[in-house]
GROMACS .gro file of C-alpha atoms in nm:
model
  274
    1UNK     CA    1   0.000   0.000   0.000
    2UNK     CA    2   0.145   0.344  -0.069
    3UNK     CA    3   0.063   0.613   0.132
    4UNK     CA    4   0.045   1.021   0.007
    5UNK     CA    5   0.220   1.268   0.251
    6UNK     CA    6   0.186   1.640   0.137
    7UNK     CA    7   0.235   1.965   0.331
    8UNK     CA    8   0.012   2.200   0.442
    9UNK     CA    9   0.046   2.470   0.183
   10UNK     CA   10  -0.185   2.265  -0.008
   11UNK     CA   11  -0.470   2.431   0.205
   12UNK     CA   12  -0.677   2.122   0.298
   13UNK     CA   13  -0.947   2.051   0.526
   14UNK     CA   14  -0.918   1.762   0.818
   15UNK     CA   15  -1.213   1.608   0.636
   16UNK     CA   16  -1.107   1.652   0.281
   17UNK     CA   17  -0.744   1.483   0.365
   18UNK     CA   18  -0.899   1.194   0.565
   19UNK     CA   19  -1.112   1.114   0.274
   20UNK     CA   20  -0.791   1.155   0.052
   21UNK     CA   21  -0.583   0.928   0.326
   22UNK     CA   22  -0.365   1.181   0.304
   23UNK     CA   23  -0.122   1.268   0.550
   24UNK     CA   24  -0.048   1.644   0.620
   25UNK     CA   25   0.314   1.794   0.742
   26UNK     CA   26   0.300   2.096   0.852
   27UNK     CA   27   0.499   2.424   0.794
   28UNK     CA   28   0.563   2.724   1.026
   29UNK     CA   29   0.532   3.082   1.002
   30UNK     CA   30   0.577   3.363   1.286
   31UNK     CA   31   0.470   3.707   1.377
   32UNK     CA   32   0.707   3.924   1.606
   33UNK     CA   33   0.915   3.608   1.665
   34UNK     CA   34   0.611   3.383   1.806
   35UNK     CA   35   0.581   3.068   1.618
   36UNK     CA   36   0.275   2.884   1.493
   37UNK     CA   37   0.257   2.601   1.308
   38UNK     CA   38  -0.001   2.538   1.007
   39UNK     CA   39  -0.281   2.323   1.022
   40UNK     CA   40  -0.580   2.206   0.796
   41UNK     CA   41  -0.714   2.497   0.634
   42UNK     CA   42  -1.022   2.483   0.853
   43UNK     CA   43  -0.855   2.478   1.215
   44UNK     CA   44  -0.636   2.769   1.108
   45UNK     CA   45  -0.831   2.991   1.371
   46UNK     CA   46  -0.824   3.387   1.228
   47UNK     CA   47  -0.540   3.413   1.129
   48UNK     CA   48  -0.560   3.706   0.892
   49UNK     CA   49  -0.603   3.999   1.115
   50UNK     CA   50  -0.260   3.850   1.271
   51UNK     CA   51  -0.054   3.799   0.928
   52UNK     CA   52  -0.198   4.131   0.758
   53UNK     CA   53  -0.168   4.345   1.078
   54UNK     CA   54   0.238   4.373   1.056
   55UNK     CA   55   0.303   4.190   0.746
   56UNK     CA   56   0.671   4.296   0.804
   57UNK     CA   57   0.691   4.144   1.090
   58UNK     CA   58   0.592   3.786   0.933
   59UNK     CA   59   0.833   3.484   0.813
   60UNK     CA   60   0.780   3.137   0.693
   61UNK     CA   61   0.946   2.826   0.720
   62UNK     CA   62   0.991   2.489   0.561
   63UNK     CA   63   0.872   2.185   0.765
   64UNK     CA   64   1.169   2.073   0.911
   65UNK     CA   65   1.374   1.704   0.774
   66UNK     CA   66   1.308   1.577   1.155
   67UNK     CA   67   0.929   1.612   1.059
   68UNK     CA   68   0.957   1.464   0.767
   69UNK     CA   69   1.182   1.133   0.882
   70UNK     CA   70   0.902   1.080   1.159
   71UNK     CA   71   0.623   1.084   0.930
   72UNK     CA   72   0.847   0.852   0.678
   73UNK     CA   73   0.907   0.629   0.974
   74UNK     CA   74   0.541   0.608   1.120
   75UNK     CA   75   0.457   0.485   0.752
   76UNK     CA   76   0.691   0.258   0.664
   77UNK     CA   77   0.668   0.078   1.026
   78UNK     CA   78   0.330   0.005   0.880
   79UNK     CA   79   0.410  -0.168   0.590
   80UNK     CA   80   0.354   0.144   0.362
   81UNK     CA   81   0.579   0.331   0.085
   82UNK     CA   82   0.521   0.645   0.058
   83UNK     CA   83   0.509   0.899  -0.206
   84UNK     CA   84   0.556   1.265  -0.091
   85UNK     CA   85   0.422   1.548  -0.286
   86UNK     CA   86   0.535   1.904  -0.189
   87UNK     CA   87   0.532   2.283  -0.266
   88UNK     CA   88   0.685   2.370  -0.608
   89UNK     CA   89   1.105   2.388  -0.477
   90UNK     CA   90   1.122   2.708  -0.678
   91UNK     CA   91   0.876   2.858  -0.373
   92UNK     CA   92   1.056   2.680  -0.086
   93UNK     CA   93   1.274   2.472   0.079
   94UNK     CA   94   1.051   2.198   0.192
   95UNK     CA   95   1.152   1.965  -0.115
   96UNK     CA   96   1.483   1.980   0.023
   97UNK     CA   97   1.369   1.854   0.330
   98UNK     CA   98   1.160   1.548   0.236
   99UNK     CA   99   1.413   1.452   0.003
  100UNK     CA  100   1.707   1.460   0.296
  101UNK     CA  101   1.460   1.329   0.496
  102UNK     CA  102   1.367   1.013   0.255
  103UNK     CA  103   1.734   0.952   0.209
  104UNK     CA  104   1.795   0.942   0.584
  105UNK     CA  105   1.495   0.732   0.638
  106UNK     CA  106   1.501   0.442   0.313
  107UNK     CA  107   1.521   0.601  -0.010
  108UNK     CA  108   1.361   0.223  -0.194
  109UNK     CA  109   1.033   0.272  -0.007
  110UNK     CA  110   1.007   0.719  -0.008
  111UNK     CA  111   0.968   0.850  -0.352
  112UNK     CA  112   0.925   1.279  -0.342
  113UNK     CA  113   0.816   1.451  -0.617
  114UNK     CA  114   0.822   1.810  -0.697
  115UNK     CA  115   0.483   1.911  -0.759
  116UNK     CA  116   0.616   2.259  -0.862
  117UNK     CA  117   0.258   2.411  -0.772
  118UNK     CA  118   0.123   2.452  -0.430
  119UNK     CA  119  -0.262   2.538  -0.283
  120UNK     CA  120  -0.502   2.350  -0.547
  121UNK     CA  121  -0.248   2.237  -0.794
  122UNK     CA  122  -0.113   2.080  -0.527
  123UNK     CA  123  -0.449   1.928  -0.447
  124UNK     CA  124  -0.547   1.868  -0.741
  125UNK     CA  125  -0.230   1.631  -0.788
  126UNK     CA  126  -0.288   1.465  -0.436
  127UNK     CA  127  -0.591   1.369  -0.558
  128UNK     CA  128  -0.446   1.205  -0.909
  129UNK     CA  129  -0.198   1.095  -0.680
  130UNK     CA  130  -0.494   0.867  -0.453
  131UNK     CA  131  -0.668   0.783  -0.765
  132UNK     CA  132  -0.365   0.592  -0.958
  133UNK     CA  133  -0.199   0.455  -0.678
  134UNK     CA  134  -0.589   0.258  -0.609
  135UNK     CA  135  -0.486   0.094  -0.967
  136UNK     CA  136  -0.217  -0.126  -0.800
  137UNK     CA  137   0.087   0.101  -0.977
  138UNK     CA  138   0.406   0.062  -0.772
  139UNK     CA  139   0.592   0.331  -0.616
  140UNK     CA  140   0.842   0.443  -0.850
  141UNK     CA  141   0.577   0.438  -1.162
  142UNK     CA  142   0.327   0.646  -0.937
  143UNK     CA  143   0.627   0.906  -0.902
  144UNK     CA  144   0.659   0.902  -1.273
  145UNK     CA  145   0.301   0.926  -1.396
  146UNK     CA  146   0.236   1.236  -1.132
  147UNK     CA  147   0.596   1.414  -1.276
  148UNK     CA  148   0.415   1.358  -1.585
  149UNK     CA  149   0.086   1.556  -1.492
  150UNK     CA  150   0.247   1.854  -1.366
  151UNK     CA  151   0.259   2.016  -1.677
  152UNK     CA  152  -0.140   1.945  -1.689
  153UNK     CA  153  -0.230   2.154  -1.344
  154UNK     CA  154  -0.237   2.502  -1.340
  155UNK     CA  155  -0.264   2.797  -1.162
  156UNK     CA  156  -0.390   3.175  -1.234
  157UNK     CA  157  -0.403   3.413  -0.920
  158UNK     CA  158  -0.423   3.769  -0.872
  159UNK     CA  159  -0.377   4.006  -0.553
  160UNK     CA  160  -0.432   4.354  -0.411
  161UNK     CA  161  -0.078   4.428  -0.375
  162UNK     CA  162   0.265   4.329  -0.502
  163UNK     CA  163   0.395   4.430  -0.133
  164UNK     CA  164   0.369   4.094   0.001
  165UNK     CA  165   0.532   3.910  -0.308
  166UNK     CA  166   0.812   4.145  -0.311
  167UNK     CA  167   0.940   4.086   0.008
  168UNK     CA  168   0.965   3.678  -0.015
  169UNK     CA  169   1.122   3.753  -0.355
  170UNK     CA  170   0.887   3.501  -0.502
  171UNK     CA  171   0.845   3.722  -0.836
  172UNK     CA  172   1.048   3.931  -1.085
  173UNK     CA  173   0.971   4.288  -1.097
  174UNK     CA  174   0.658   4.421  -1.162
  175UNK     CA  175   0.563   4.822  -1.180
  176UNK     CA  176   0.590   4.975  -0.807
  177UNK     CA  177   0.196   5.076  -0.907
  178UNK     CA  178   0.051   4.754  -0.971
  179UNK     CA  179  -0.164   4.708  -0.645
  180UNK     CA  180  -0.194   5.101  -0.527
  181UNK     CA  181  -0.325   5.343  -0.774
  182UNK     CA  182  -0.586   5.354  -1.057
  183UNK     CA  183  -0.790   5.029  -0.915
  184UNK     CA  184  -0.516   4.808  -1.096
  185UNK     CA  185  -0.412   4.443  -1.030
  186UNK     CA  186  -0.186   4.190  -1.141
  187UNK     CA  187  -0.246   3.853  -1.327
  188UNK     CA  188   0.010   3.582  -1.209
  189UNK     CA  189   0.089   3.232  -1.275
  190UNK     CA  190   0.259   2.932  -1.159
  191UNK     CA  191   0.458   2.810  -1.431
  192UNK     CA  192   0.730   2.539  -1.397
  193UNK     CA  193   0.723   2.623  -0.998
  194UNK     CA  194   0.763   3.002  -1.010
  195UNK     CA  195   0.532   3.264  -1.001
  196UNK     CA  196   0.538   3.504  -1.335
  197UNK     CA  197   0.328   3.806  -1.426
  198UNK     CA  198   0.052   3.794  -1.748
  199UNK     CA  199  -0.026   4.105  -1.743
  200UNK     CA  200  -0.280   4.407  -1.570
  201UNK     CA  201  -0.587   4.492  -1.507
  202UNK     CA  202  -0.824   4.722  -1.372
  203UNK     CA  203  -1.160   4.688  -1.159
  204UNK     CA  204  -1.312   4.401  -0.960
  205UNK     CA  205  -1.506   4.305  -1.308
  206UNK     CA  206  -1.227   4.314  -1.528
  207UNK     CA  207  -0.975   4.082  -1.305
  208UNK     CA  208  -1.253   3.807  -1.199
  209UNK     CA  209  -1.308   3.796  -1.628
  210UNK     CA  210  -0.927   3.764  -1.657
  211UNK     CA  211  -0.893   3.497  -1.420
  212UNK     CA  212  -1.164   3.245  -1.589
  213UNK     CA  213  -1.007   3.363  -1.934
  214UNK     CA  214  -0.676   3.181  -1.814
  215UNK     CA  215  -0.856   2.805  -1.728
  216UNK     CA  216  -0.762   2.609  -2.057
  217UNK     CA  217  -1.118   2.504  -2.230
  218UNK     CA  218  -1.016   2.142  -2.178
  219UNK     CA  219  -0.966   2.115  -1.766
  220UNK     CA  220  -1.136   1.869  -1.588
  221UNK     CA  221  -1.135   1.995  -1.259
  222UNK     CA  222  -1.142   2.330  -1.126
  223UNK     CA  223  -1.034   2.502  -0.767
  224UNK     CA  224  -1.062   2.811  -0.627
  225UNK     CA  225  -0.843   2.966  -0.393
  226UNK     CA  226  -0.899   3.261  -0.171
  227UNK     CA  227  -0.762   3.477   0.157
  228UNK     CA  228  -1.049   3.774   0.217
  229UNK     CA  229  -1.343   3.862  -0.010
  230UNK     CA  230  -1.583   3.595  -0.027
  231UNK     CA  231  -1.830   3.796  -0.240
  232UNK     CA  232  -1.511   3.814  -0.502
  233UNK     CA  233  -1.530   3.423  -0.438
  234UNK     CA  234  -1.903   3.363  -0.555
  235UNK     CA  235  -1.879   3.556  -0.837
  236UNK     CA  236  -1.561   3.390  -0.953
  237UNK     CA  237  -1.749   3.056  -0.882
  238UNK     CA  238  -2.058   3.160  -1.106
  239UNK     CA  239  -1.837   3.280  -1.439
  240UNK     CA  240  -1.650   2.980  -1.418
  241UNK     CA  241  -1.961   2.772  -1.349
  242UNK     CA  242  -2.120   2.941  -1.684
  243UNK     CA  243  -1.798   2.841  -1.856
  244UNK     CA  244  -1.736   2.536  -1.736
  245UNK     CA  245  -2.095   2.378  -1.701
  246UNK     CA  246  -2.069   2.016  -1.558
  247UNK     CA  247  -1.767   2.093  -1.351
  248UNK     CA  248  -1.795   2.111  -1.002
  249UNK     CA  249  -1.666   2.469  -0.892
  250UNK     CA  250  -1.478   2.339  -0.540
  251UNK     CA  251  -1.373   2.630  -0.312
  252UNK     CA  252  -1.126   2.634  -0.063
  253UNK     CA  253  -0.955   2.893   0.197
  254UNK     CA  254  -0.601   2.961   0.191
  255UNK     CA  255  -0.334   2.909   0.483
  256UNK     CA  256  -0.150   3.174   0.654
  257UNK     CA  257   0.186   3.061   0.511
  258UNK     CA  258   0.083   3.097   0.156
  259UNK     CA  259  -0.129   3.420   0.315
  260UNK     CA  260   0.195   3.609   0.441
  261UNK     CA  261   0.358   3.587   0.068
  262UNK     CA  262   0.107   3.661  -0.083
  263UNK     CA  263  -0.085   3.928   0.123
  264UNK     CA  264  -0.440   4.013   0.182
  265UNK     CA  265  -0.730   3.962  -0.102
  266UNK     CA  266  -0.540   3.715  -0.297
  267UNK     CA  267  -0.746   3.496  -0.549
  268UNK     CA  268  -0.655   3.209  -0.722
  269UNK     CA  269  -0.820   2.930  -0.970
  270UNK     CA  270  -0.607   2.600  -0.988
  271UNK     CA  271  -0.695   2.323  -1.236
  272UNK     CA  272  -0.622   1.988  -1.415
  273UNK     CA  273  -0.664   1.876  -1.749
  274UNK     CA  274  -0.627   1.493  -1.692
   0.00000   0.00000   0.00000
């Protein structure tokens, strides 16, 4: 049996990873030097009044290799190999950790795998993930088949303010106005792992239209992402519902690690095409 460890950046709810059998390490993030640790996305508490208050005052880390080599450990003393699926390594260091950590632990039975997305990409590949690995495949041609998919997830996000993205230095640059005058936001996406800009634009209307525009015609299943507005989240849900007809529209909060990088009102649609 192979079991699916992931980390918590891919914003998940208890119940939605215990259906999944998924098993969730977490990552850490502090504010004025107090550290918390990330949960599912549901038992998260408020966390946004805390993050946005003093953004500047914010860090992140990468779950730890001692976390890892438990979880590695637990598993495999239960007969299971494991397949580990992380954040993109071009957005942190927690691939570098799983993979010391599988090494240290028994690098036949603990496959990791780049997912080079995060949030629902990441998800979305969990659940591809759960779904081949209930065909019987072994460990090693699970690993390959999901490296295969990763060019087949996506994910198009936009937010109120570079600010945030700036300081982790998870983006190139992008005009100091994008975000603060004229009503104007950015269109990002994750491509091969890192976040790029696809262009502006301008008004609540304009960016929600801008967003759908991005899902290829031919995706299969559709996330959305969010930190703040909800009322920016149901009309997001209904244009790609009108698009997409048949497809269930799944919705689902972001964490505070993902929150601190990428700042307050970010919004995000993740899909798959297999």
């Amino acid at each position: 049996m192979i079991a699916i460890v992931t980390d918590s950046t891919i914003c998940i709810t208890r119940a939605q990873a215990e259906a999944l059998g998924l098993y969730i390490v977490p990552d850490s993030y502090s504010v004025r030097d107090r550290l918390f640790h990330e949960g599912f996305s549901d038992e998260n508490g408020d966390f946004e009044p805390l993050i946005f208050g003093e953004p500047e005052r914010c860090k992140t880390s990468q779950a730890p290799v001692s976390t890892f080599i438990k979880q590695f450990e637990e598993l495999i003393a239960k007969d299971m190999d494991v397949l580990c699926l992380v954040i993109s390594s071009r957005l942190s260091g927690t691939y570098s950790s799983a993979c010391i950590a599988a090494r240290e632990v028994d690098p036949r039975r603990v496959a990791v795998v780049d997912s080079l997305s995060t949030a629902g990409g990441l998800h979305l590949l969990a659940e591809k993930a759960r779904e081949l690995s209930a065909k019987g495949l072994s460990l090693w041609t699970l690993a390959e088949r999901i490296e295969g998919m990763r060019e087949q997830a996506g994910i198009v996000f936009s937010v109120d303010s570079m600010a945030a993205l700036r300081r982790s230095g998870r983006i190139g640059i992008v005009p100091m106005s994008v975000g603060t005058v004229l009503n104007i936001r950015p269109i990002l996406l994750c491509v091969r792992g890192t976040v790029v800009a696809r262009g502006l634009v301008r008004g609540k209307a304009e960016r929600l239209r801008a967003l759908v525009s991005r899902v290829p015609e031919n995706a299969k299943h559709i996330m959305i992402h969010y930190l703040g507005d909800l009322a920016q989240v149901e009309s997001l849900r209904e244009l790609l519902a009108q698009r997409f007809r048949g497809i269930d529209i799944r919705v689902n909060r972001g964490g505070p690690v993902l929150g601190i990088h990428l700042g307050t009102g970010a919004l995000g649609v993740s899909w798959i095409t297999v």
